GROMACS .gro file of C-alpha atoms in nm:
model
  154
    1UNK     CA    1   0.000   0.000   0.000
    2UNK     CA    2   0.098   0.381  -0.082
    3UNK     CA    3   0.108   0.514   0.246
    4UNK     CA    4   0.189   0.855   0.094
    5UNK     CA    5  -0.088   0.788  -0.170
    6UNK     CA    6  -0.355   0.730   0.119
    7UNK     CA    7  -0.231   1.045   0.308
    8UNK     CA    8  -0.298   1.266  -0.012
    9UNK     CA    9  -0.637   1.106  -0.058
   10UNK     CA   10  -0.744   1.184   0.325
   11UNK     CA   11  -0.595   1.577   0.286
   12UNK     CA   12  -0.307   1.462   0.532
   13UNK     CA   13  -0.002   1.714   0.530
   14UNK     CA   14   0.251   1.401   0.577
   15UNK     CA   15   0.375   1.638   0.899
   16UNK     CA   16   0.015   1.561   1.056
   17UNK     CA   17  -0.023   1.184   0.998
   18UNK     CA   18  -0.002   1.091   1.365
   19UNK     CA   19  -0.415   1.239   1.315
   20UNK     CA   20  -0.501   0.932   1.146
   21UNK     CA   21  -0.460   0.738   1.426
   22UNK     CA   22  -0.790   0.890   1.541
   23UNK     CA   23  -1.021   0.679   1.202
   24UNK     CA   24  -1.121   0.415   1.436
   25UNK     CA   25  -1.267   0.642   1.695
   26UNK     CA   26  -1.415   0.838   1.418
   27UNK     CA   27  -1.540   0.525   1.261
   28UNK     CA   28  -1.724   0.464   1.603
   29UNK     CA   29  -1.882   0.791   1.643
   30UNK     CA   30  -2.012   0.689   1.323
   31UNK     CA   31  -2.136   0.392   1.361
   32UNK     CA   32  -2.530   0.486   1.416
   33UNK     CA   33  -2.521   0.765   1.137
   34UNK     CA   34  -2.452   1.053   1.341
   35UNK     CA   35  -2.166   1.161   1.578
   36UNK     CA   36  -2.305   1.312   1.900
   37UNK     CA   37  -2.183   1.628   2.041
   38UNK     CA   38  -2.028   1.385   2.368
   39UNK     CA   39  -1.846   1.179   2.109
   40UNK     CA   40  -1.722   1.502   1.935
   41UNK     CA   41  -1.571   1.587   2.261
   42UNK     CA   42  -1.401   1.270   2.369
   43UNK     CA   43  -1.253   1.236   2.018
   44UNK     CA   44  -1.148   1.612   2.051
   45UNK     CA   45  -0.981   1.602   2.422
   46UNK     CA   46  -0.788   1.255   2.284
   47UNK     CA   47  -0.671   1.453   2.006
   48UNK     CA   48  -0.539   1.771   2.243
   49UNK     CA   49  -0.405   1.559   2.449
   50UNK     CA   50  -0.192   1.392   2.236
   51UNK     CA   51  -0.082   1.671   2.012
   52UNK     CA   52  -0.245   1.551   1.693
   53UNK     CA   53  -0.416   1.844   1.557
   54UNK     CA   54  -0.093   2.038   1.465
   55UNK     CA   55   0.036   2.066   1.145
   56UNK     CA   56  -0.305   2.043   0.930
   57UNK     CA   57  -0.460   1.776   1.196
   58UNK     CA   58  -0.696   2.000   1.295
   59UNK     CA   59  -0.831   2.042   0.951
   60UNK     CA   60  -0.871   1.684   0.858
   61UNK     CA   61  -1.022   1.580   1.151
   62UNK     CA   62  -1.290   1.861   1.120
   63UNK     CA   63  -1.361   1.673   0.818
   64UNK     CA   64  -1.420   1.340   0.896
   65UNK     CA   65  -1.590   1.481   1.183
   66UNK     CA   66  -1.829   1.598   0.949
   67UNK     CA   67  -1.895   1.361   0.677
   68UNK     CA   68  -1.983   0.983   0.732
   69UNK     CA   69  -1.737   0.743   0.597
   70UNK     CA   70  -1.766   0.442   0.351
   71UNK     CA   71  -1.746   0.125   0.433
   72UNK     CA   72  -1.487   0.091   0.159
   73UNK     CA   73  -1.311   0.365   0.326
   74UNK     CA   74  -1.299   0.202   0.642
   75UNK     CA   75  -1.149  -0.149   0.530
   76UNK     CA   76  -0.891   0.093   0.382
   77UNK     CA   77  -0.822   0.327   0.649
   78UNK     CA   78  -0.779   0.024   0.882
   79UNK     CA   79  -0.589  -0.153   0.625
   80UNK     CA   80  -0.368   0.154   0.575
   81UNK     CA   81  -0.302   0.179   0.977
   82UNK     CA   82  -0.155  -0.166   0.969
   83UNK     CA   83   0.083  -0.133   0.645
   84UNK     CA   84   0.216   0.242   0.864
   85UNK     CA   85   0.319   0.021   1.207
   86UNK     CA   86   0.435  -0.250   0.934
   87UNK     CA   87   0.659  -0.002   0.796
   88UNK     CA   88   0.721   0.172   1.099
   89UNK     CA   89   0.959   0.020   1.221
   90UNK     CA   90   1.151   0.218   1.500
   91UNK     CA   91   1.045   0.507   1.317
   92UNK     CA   92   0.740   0.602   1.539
   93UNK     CA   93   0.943   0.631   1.876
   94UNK     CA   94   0.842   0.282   2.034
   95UNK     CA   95   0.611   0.270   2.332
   96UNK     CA   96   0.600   0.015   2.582
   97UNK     CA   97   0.441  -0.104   2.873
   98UNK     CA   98   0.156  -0.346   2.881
   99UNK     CA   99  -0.139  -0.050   2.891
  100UNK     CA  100  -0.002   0.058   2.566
  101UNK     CA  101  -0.138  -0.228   2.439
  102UNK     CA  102  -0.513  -0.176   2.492
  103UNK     CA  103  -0.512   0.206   2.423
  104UNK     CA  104  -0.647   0.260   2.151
  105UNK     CA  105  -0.937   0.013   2.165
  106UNK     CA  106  -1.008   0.156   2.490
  107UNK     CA  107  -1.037   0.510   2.363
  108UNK     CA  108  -1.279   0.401   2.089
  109UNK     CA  109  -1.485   0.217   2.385
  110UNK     CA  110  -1.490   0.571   2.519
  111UNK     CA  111  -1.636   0.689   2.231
  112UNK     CA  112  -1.885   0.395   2.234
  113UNK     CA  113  -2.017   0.514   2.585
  114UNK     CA  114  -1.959   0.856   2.535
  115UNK     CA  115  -2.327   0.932   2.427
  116UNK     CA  116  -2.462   0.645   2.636
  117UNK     CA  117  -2.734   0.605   2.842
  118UNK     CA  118  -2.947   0.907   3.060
  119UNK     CA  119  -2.807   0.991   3.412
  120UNK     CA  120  -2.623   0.610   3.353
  121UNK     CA  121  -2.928   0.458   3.328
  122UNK     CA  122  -2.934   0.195   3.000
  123UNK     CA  123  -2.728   0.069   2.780
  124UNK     CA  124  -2.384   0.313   2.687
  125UNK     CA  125  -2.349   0.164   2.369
  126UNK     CA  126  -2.629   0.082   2.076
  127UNK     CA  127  -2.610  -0.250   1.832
  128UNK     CA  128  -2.417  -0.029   1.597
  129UNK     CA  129  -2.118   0.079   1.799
  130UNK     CA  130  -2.067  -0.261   1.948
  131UNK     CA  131  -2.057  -0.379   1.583
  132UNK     CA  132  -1.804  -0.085   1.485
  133UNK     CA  133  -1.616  -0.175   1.799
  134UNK     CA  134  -1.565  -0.590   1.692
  135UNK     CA  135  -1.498  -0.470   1.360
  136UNK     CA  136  -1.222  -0.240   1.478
  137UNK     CA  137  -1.091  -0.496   1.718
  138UNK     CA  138  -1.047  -0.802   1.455
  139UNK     CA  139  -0.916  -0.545   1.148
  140UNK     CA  140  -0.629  -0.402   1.291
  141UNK     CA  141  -0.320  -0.647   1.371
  142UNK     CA  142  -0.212  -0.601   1.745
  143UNK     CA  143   0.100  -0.724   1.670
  144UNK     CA  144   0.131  -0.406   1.507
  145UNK     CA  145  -0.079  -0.184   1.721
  146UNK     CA  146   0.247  -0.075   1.965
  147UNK     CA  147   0.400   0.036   1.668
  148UNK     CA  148   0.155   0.203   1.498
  149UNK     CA  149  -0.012   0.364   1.861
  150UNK     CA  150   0.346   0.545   1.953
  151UNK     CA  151   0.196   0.734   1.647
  152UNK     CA  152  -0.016   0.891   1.932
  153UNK     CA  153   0.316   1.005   2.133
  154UNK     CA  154   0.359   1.391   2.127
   0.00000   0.00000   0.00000
């Protein structure tokens, strides 16, 4: 796979790719058709907090926060996340520790609950995000998930 080629099709300045480590939470806010103002914000305080909107991140993230993907585009996104922590190498800084491990999934299960249930009360996640969440889960390679997660390091 391109990954430069992918980049230019997303509207990624190459200097800002680290922001595509945020598709799969996007792809979750996604999930029922709409993104809810609660997902908005947990997608935008993991994105602050890891420095990802420099560099043009800000602006492609705005984007995909406001147009629905494909389902094409997804397989390829995901797809295109594994080929970058193939590549990777020791390119992306490393990370390590055991929590590192589980990160990303758990900010995407974040998402998920984010525009859960009243006052708690119900179910935090609908059909759709648990679907987007297993679908997530069994695309991306874990093997390659440290590699491509250190993305996330400022």
């Amino acid at each position: 796979m391109d990954i430069d080629g992918w980049l230019r099709e997303l509207k990624v300045p190459r200097e800002a790719y680290r922001v595509v480590s945020l598709l799969p939470l996007v792809y979750v806010a996604w999930a029922d058709g709409k993104i809810h103002k609660a997902e908005r914000d947990v997608i935008l305080r993991v994105a602050r907090e890891n420095g990802l909107l420099a560099n043009g991140g800000e602006e492609a993230l705005a984007r995909w926060l406001s147009e629905a993907p494909t389902r094409q585009q997804l397989q390829t996104d995901l797809a295109a996340l594994n080929e970058l922590a193939r590549k990777g190498g020791g390119t992306l800084n490393g990370v390590s520790g055991a929590d590192e491990e589980q990160l990303l999934l758990a900010w995407c299960q974040d998402v998920a609950d984010a525009a859960g249930g009243l006052l708690g009360l119900g179910r935090a996640r609908n059909d759709a995000e648990t679907a987007a969440l297993k679908t997530i889960a069994g695309a991306l390679d874990m093997r390659n998930a440290t590699q491509w997660r250190a993305a996330l390091k400022p």
